[in-house]
Tab-separated table of C-alpha atoms in Angstrom:
chain	number	residue	atom	x	y	z
R	1	MET	CA	177.475	152.399	206.765
R	2	MET	CA	176.199	151.838	203.251
R	3	ASP	CA	174.448	154.645	201.371
R	4	GLU	CA	170.681	154.154	201.159
R	5	VAL	CA	168.140	155.158	198.513
R	6	LYS	CA	164.409	154.561	198.155
R	7	ILE	CA	164.346	153.561	194.501
R	8	ALA	CA	167.091	152.294	192.199
R	9	ILE	CA	166.291	152.164	188.478
R	10	ILE	CA	168.652	150.023	186.410
R	11	GLY	CA	168.907	151.200	182.809
R	12	ALA	CA	168.574	154.678	181.283
R	13	GLY	CA	166.920	153.824	178.005
R	14	VAL	CA	163.602	155.479	177.182
R	15	ILE	CA	161.764	153.170	179.639
R	16	GLY	CA	164.092	153.870	182.574
R	17	LEU	CA	163.980	157.601	181.823
R	18	ALA	CA	160.166	157.671	181.587
R	19	ILE	CA	159.890	155.761	184.873
R	20	ALA	CA	162.378	158.086	186.588
R	21	THR	CA	160.330	161.108	185.451
R	22	GLU	CA	157.045	159.590	186.616
R	23	MET	CA	158.543	158.484	189.971
R	24	SER	CA	160.084	161.886	190.639
R	25	GLU	CA	156.575	163.373	190.875
R	26	LYS	CA	155.812	161.206	193.944
R	27	PHE	CA	159.095	160.107	195.520
R	28	ASP	CA	162.491	161.463	196.438
R	29	ASN	CA	165.823	159.680	196.854
R	30	ILE	CA	165.856	157.988	193.415
R	31	VAL	CA	168.963	156.863	191.566
R	32	VAL	CA	169.240	155.702	187.935
R	33	LEU	CA	172.162	153.419	187.093
R	34	GLU	CA	173.393	153.146	183.508
R	35	LYS	CA	176.422	151.162	182.338
R	36	HIS	CA	177.052	153.420	179.323
R	37	ASN	CA	178.381	156.967	179.564
R	38	THR	CA	175.012	158.548	178.757
R	39	PHE	CA	171.339	157.618	178.328
R	40	GLY	CA	169.647	155.750	175.466
R	41	GLN	CA	172.662	154.037	173.925
R	42	GLU	CA	171.074	150.721	172.930
R	43	THR	CA	167.565	149.821	171.704
R	44	SER	CA	166.120	153.276	172.484
R	45	SER	CA	168.289	155.074	169.941
R	46	ARG	CA	168.372	152.358	167.274
R	47	ASN	CA	164.806	152.019	166.023
R	48	SER	CA	162.289	153.452	163.555
R	49	GLU	CA	161.142	156.240	165.937
R	50	VAL	CA	157.544	155.395	165.037
R	51	VAL	CA	154.632	156.208	167.342
R	52	HIS	CA	152.642	152.990	166.900
R	53	SER	CA	148.868	152.629	166.998
R	54	GLY	CA	148.515	149.283	168.819
R	55	ILE	CA	146.851	147.434	165.942
R	56	TYR	CA	149.185	144.409	165.843
R	57	TYR	CA	149.015	143.024	169.366
R	58	PRO	CA	146.656	140.458	170.927
R	59	GLN	CA	143.564	141.905	172.591
R	60	GLY	CA	144.062	142.428	176.328
R	61	SER	CA	147.859	142.149	176.101
R	62	LEU	CA	150.111	144.687	177.810
R	63	LYS	CA	151.549	145.535	174.396
R	64	ALA	CA	148.094	146.472	173.045
R	65	LYS	CA	146.873	148.327	176.128
R	66	LEU	CA	150.079	150.225	176.870
R	67	CYS	CA	150.692	151.090	173.215
R	68	VAL	CA	147.256	152.707	172.786
R	69	GLU	CA	147.511	154.598	176.087
R	70	GLY	CA	151.185	155.437	175.519
R	71	ALA	CA	150.619	156.922	172.045
R	72	GLU	CA	148.007	159.307	173.407
R	73	ARG	CA	150.248	160.391	176.280
R	74	LEU	CA	153.285	160.676	174.017
R	75	TYR	CA	151.536	163.146	171.718
R	76	GLU	CA	150.403	165.169	174.764
R	77	ILE	CA	154.007	165.281	176.061
R	78	CYS	CA	155.302	166.335	172.615
R	79	GLU	CA	152.749	169.140	172.389
R	80	LYS	CA	153.319	170.390	175.926
R	81	TYR	CA	157.136	170.343	175.813
R	82	SER	CA	157.739	171.101	172.099
R	83	ILE	CA	159.313	167.728	171.315
R	84	PRO	CA	159.540	167.328	167.512
R	85	TYR	CA	156.995	164.896	166.050
R	86	LYS	CA	154.713	164.517	163.037
R	87	LYS	CA	151.503	162.561	162.626
R	88	ILE	CA	152.252	161.528	159.068
R	89	GLY	CA	149.950	158.495	159.007
R	90	LYS	CA	150.643	154.936	157.999
R	91	LEU	CA	149.453	152.414	155.434
R	92	ILE	CA	149.484	148.654	156.019
R	93	VAL	CA	149.164	147.253	152.528
R	94	ALA	CA	147.863	144.077	150.952
R	95	ILE	CA	149.923	143.718	147.779
R	96	CYS	CA	147.678	141.003	146.328
R	97	LYS	CA	144.062	139.827	146.684
R	98	SER	CA	145.066	136.885	148.891
R	99	GLU	CA	146.346	139.267	151.611
R	100	ILE	CA	143.085	141.199	151.943
R	101	LYS	CA	141.671	138.633	154.394
R	102	THR	CA	144.689	139.223	156.703
R	103	LEU	CA	144.060	142.949	156.386
R	104	ASP	CA	140.413	142.475	157.422
R	105	ASP	CA	141.516	140.454	160.466
R	106	LEU	CA	144.005	143.164	161.403
R	107	LEU	CA	141.312	145.824	161.102
R	108	GLU	CA	139.079	143.868	163.515
R	109	LYS	CA	141.985	143.406	165.929
R	110	GLY	CA	142.630	147.160	165.830
R	111	LYS	CA	138.996	147.901	166.676
R	112	ARG	CA	139.080	145.465	169.602
R	113	ASN	CA	142.269	147.159	170.854
R	114	ASN	CA	140.531	150.580	170.774
R	115	VAL	CA	142.906	151.949	168.151
R	116	LYS	CA	141.787	155.414	167.152
R	117	GLU	CA	140.831	156.249	163.574
R	118	LEU	CA	141.081	153.106	161.472
R	119	LEU	CA	140.141	153.308	157.818
R	120	PHE	CA	139.963	150.652	155.121
R	121	TRP	CA	141.197	151.923	151.752
R	122	ASP	CA	140.616	150.222	148.424
R	123	LYS	CA	143.080	150.326	145.539
R	124	ASN	CA	141.757	153.689	144.277
R	125	ASP	CA	142.025	155.326	147.718
R	126	VAL	CA	145.664	154.227	147.925
R	127	LYS	CA	146.517	155.419	144.393
R	128	ARG	CA	144.857	158.792	145.016
R	129	ASN	CA	146.845	159.441	148.205
R	130	GLU	CA	150.084	157.545	147.551
R	131	PRO	CA	150.452	157.024	143.783
R	132	ASN	CA	153.752	155.125	144.133
R	133	VAL	CA	152.464	152.540	146.621
R	134	ASN	CA	151.563	149.077	145.297
R	135	ALA	CA	148.402	147.828	147.010
R	136	ASP	CA	145.131	146.089	146.259
R	137	ALA	CA	143.873	147.459	149.584
R	138	ALA	CA	145.271	149.027	152.758
R	139	ILE	CA	144.522	150.020	156.312
R	140	TYR	CA	145.095	153.737	156.828
R	141	LEU	CA	146.114	154.824	160.338
R	142	PRO	CA	146.132	158.645	160.442
R	143	ASN	CA	147.152	158.687	164.122
R	144	THR	CA	150.502	156.956	163.544
R	145	GLY	CA	153.471	159.284	163.589
R	146	ILE	CA	157.196	159.730	163.989
R	147	ILE	CA	159.072	161.292	166.888
R	148	ASP	CA	162.544	162.575	167.670
R	149	SER	CA	163.371	159.902	170.242
R	150	HIS	CA	166.563	161.638	171.389
R	151	SER	CA	164.637	164.839	172.185
R	152	LEU	CA	162.066	162.761	174.059
R	153	MET	CA	164.770	161.054	176.135
R	154	LYS	CA	166.510	164.385	176.761
R	155	HIS	CA	163.183	165.776	178.013
R	156	PHE	CA	162.686	162.878	180.437
R	157	PHE	CA	166.299	163.100	181.622
R	158	THR	CA	166.195	166.879	182.203
R	159	LYS	CA	162.814	166.753	183.937
R	160	ALA	CA	163.796	163.889	186.251
R	161	GLU	CA	167.146	165.481	187.092
R	162	ALA	CA	165.453	168.799	187.883
R	163	LYS	CA	163.241	166.918	190.344
R	164	GLY	CA	166.296	165.557	192.147
R	165	VAL	CA	166.792	162.154	190.492
R	166	LEU	CA	170.476	161.199	190.601
R	167	PHE	CA	171.834	159.731	187.350
R	168	SER	CA	174.939	157.593	187.682
R	169	PHE	CA	176.444	156.799	184.264
R	170	ASN	CA	179.325	154.339	183.727
R	171	SER	CA	177.739	152.304	186.531
R	172	GLU	CA	177.366	148.644	185.641
R	173	VAL	CA	175.361	146.584	188.127
R	174	VAL	CA	177.115	143.316	189.011
R	175	GLN	CA	175.392	142.479	192.322
R	176	LEU	CA	171.737	142.499	193.370
R	177	GLU	CA	170.963	140.786	196.625
R	178	LYS	CA	167.926	140.879	198.902
R	179	ARG	CA	168.769	141.227	202.584
R	180	ASP	CA	165.924	141.782	205.043
R	181	ASP	CA	163.940	144.773	203.721
R	182	TRP	CA	166.702	146.067	201.460
R	183	PHE	CA	168.458	145.209	198.244
R	184	THR	CA	172.231	145.496	198.170
R	185	VAL	CA	173.223	146.847	194.760
R	186	GLY	CA	176.857	146.439	193.692
R	187	ILE	CA	178.504	148.460	190.923
R	188	ARG	CA	181.534	147.183	188.986
R	189	GLN	CA	183.190	150.612	188.833
R	190	GLY	CA	184.979	151.331	192.106
R	191	ASN	CA	183.446	148.206	193.662
R	192	TYR	CA	180.771	150.518	195.130
R	193	LYS	CA	177.753	149.120	197.019
R	194	PHE	CA	174.586	150.768	198.304
R	195	LYS	CA	171.142	149.777	199.587
R	196	SER	CA	167.740	150.365	197.995
R	197	LYS	CA	164.186	149.639	199.138
R	198	VAL	CA	162.871	149.188	195.597
R	199	VAL	CA	164.748	148.091	192.477
R	200	ILE	CA	163.270	148.561	189.009
R	201	ASN	CA	164.996	146.507	186.329
R	202	CYS	CA	164.712	148.241	182.926
R	203	ALA	CA	168.045	147.000	181.647
R	204	GLY	CA	166.733	146.143	178.162
R	205	LEU	CA	169.158	143.760	176.474
R	206	SER	CA	170.633	142.905	179.914
R	207	SER	CA	167.333	142.675	181.821
R	208	ASP	CA	167.506	138.862	182.081
R	209	TYR	CA	171.062	139.128	183.455
R	210	ILE	CA	169.870	141.571	186.157
R	211	ALA	CA	166.939	139.283	187.067
R	212	GLY	CA	169.452	136.431	187.350
R	213	LEU	CA	171.666	138.483	189.695
R	214	ALA	CA	168.675	138.802	192.044
R	215	GLY	CA	168.481	134.996	192.226
R	216	ILE	CA	165.680	134.366	189.736
R	217	ASP	CA	165.976	131.260	187.559
R	218	VAL	CA	165.566	133.071	184.234
R	219	SER	CA	165.182	129.905	182.137
R	220	LYS	CA	162.512	128.414	184.395
R	221	ASN	CA	160.560	131.689	184.457
R	222	GLY	CA	160.821	132.313	180.709
R	223	TYR	CA	162.870	135.483	181.213
R	224	ASN	CA	165.686	134.655	178.779
R	225	ILE	CA	166.319	137.466	176.279
R	226	LYS	CA	167.035	136.546	172.664
R	227	TYR	CA	168.834	139.170	170.565
R	228	CYS	CA	166.923	139.931	167.370
R	229	LYS	CA	168.873	142.268	165.116
R	230	GLY	CA	167.180	144.626	162.707
R	231	SER	CA	169.174	146.384	159.983
R	232	TYR	CA	168.155	149.531	158.107
R	233	PHE	CA	169.022	150.907	154.679
R	234	SER	CA	168.512	154.573	153.869
R	235	TYR	CA	167.396	155.849	150.464
R	236	ALA	CA	169.648	158.459	148.850
R	237	LYS	CA	167.007	159.993	146.563
R	238	PRO	CA	163.943	162.101	147.510
R	239	SER	CA	161.168	159.996	149.022
R	240	PRO	CA	158.432	158.866	146.616
R	241	ILE	CA	155.997	158.502	149.566
R	242	LYS	CA	154.546	160.888	152.164
R	243	MET	CA	153.562	158.430	154.891
R	244	LEU	CA	154.820	155.226	156.490
R	245	VAL	CA	154.179	152.097	154.416
R	246	TYR	CA	154.193	148.601	155.952
R	247	PRO	CA	153.538	145.194	154.427
R	248	ILE	CA	151.360	142.594	156.179
R	249	PRO	CA	153.240	141.654	159.407
R	250	GLN	CA	155.216	138.420	159.635
R	251	GLU	CA	154.005	135.349	161.528
R	252	GLU	CA	154.164	135.743	165.324
R	253	LEU	CA	155.315	139.360	164.857
R	254	ILE	CA	158.977	138.351	164.464
R	255	GLY	CA	159.184	141.642	162.608
R	256	LEU	CA	156.827	143.820	160.623
R	257	GLY	CA	158.513	143.038	157.306
R	258	VAL	CA	160.830	145.443	155.467
R	259	HIS	CA	158.816	148.614	155.696
R	260	ALA	CA	159.280	152.225	154.679
R	261	THR	CA	159.629	154.910	157.309
R	262	LEU	CA	160.417	158.597	157.100
R	263	ASP	CA	162.301	160.679	159.598
R	264	LEU	CA	161.441	164.246	160.576
R	265	GLY	CA	163.665	165.546	157.775
R	266	ASN	CA	161.584	163.537	155.280
R	267	ARG	CA	164.458	161.129	154.617
R	268	LEU	CA	163.287	157.666	153.591
R	269	ARG	CA	164.676	154.462	155.060
R	270	PHE	CA	163.789	150.794	154.839
R	271	GLY	CA	163.861	148.171	157.579
R	272	PRO	CA	164.266	146.694	159.986
R	273	ASP	CA	164.624	143.070	158.976
R	274	ALA	CA	164.740	140.377	161.697
R	275	GLU	CA	167.781	138.199	162.320
R	276	TYR	CA	168.474	136.319	165.542
R	277	ILE	CA	172.075	136.680	166.716
R	278	GLU	CA	174.142	135.342	169.627
R	279	THR	CA	176.220	138.408	170.471
R	280	ILE	CA	175.523	142.133	170.235
R	281	ASP	CA	176.740	143.435	166.890
R	282	TYR	CA	175.528	146.626	165.189
R	283	LYS	CA	177.275	146.205	161.850
R	284	VAL	CA	174.991	146.372	158.801
R	285	ASP	CA	175.740	143.748	156.162
R	286	ALA	CA	175.988	145.653	152.868
R	287	ASN	CA	175.240	142.383	151.027
R	288	LYS	CA	171.624	142.659	152.175
R	289	LYS	CA	171.089	145.570	149.800
R	290	GLU	CA	169.492	143.443	147.053
R	291	SER	CA	167.026	141.727	149.405
R	292	PHE	CA	166.056	145.108	150.905
R	293	TYR	CA	165.538	146.511	147.420
R	294	GLN	CA	163.410	143.498	146.405
R	295	GLY	CA	161.340	143.696	149.619
R	296	ALA	CA	160.819	147.450	149.326
R	297	SER	CA	159.925	147.219	145.621
R	298	LYS	CA	156.981	144.961	146.471
R	299	ILE	CA	155.286	147.842	148.302
R	300	ILE	CA	156.677	150.890	146.459
R	301	SER	CA	157.168	151.204	142.708
R	302	GLY	CA	159.971	152.996	140.847
R	303	LEU	CA	162.719	152.642	143.469
R	304	ASP	CA	166.369	152.880	142.407
R	305	SER	CA	168.446	149.967	143.714
R	306	GLU	CA	171.682	152.026	143.646
R	307	SER	CA	170.186	154.506	146.121
R	308	PHE	CA	169.937	151.933	148.945
R	309	LEU	CA	172.725	152.609	151.464
R	310	PRO	CA	173.477	150.631	154.651
R	311	GLU	CA	172.517	152.852	157.572
R	312	MET	CA	172.286	151.365	161.072
R	313	ALA	CA	171.133	148.354	163.075
R	314	GLY	CA	169.275	147.925	166.340
R	315	ILE	CA	168.695	144.901	168.551
R	316	ARG	CA	165.317	143.924	169.985
R	317	PRO	CA	165.306	142.180	173.385
R	318	LYS	CA	162.830	139.440	172.433
R	319	LEU	CA	161.432	136.825	174.815
R	320	GLN	CA	160.591	134.429	171.990
R	321	GLY	CA	163.219	132.679	169.910
R	322	PRO	CA	163.027	131.726	166.209
R	323	GLY	CA	159.803	129.903	165.373
R	324	GLU	CA	158.329	130.430	168.866
R	325	LYS	CA	155.001	132.035	169.699
R	326	ALA	CA	154.972	135.810	170.222
R	327	ARG	CA	155.344	136.876	173.851
R	328	ASP	CA	153.984	139.852	175.753
R	329	PHE	CA	155.976	142.328	177.844
R	330	VAL	CA	156.949	141.105	181.312
R	331	ILE	CA	156.230	143.876	183.843
R	332	LYS	CA	156.124	142.154	187.207
R	333	GLU	CA	156.655	142.804	190.905
R	334	GLU	CA	158.445	139.712	192.215
R	335	SER	CA	156.973	139.160	195.732
R	336	ASP	CA	155.865	135.658	194.730
R	337	LYS	CA	159.531	134.789	194.146
R	338	GLY	CA	160.517	136.005	197.616
R	339	LEU	CA	161.769	139.313	196.227
R	340	PRO	CA	159.269	141.994	197.311
R	341	GLY	CA	160.367	145.381	195.998
R	342	LEU	CA	161.917	144.063	192.774
R	343	ILE	CA	160.041	145.064	189.631
R	344	ASN	CA	161.247	143.373	186.446
R	345	LEU	CA	160.628	144.790	182.982
R	346	ILE	CA	161.797	142.149	180.514
R	347	GLY	CA	161.289	141.784	176.762
R	348	ILE	CA	160.415	145.453	176.264
R	349	GLU	CA	160.790	145.598	172.498
R	350	SER	CA	158.444	147.312	170.044
R	351	PRO	CA	156.127	149.086	170.884
R	352	GLY	CA	158.263	150.026	173.920
R	353	LEU	CA	159.076	153.562	172.745
R	354	THR	CA	155.389	154.337	172.134
R	355	ALA	CA	154.301	152.635	175.360
R	356	ALA	CA	156.990	154.293	177.547
R	357	PRO	CA	154.754	156.880	179.305
R	358	ALA	CA	152.065	154.241	179.959
R	359	ILE	CA	154.624	151.713	181.229
R	360	ALA	CA	155.970	154.416	183.565
R	361	ARG	CA	152.495	155.039	184.950
R	362	MET	CA	151.906	151.307	185.480
R	363	VAL	CA	155.202	150.905	187.353
R	364	SER	CA	154.460	154.000	189.434
R	365	VAL	CA	151.228	152.379	190.637
R	366	MET	CA	153.181	149.224	191.587
R	367	VAL	CA	155.751	151.239	193.547
R	368	SER	CA	153.037	153.244	195.355
R	369	ALA	CA	151.474	149.949	196.490
R	370	LEU	CA	154.863	148.798	197.842
R	371	MET	CA	155.544	152.068	199.654
R	372	ASN	CA	152.158	152.211	201.397
């Protein structure tokens, strides 16, 4: 006899952890499978740790809706459970007159997306508040903040585990097969197999591979993940800014340009850039220092090029390749593909961290509908 569970969650990044926590309020007999030896080892721990506002994304998209809802819930969770965060605010800057039109469009998009507290600042407003920032105008987002993502993940993990969720680390899924009303899930380690009623695929960089295991044609369905690497450089001197500073975003949101973020210790770093790669590689190319310095100097004056130090890299699981149109999150229950009970989450890149609590709630509603 094979072991049986109600819900198997594949992937213990911030999304898998948030879903496990949300599910544990309603259901028992949940297992989370993670191929690494602990949670949050990939995209979830290699990012800017920014709580985004939702200003960038197309109206009505999952990214816009879940980001706005997620930010609100994230701050509530931080307050309630003493997770370190700071609402330090953010500026999106137009560095020349020709960019002000883009800024106006972004402001309108933010309003349509119900982003809280949006302010348009002219040059004098910027200089008064951030004297070292170069801008002809800016959007000020006071509700944007930074969070200790590890503490957030630890909170989700501890809460879910306390509610009886079983976490199985070093458990790489290599089989996912629908048989009658159950999925057979096979683990590489120990060649172990078990059965689950519902499978939630939050495998991040491997989410297309997991969908493929279930028998989905990932190319035909547009589920192929493209690795988009983002490198960061830290700044060795005290920060000349108090809030986050971003340039106008790149076409099709490939990235948000080399921007300036602060961590909770007030340490300044720049990045991420955007570079499509074929294989996972977290090495930061020290030769990028000059281009990071040049990019950063456009938005902040008086920076010292010698104080730029290679720090870390992360990889975004993007659904669009180079030069392709921006894609939304895929969060889908796959009954129409003959796989009732499989919920795929694919292409969960930025603003995935911010949206995590809202994504968890959305998936919980899907699972409740399946269980009824």
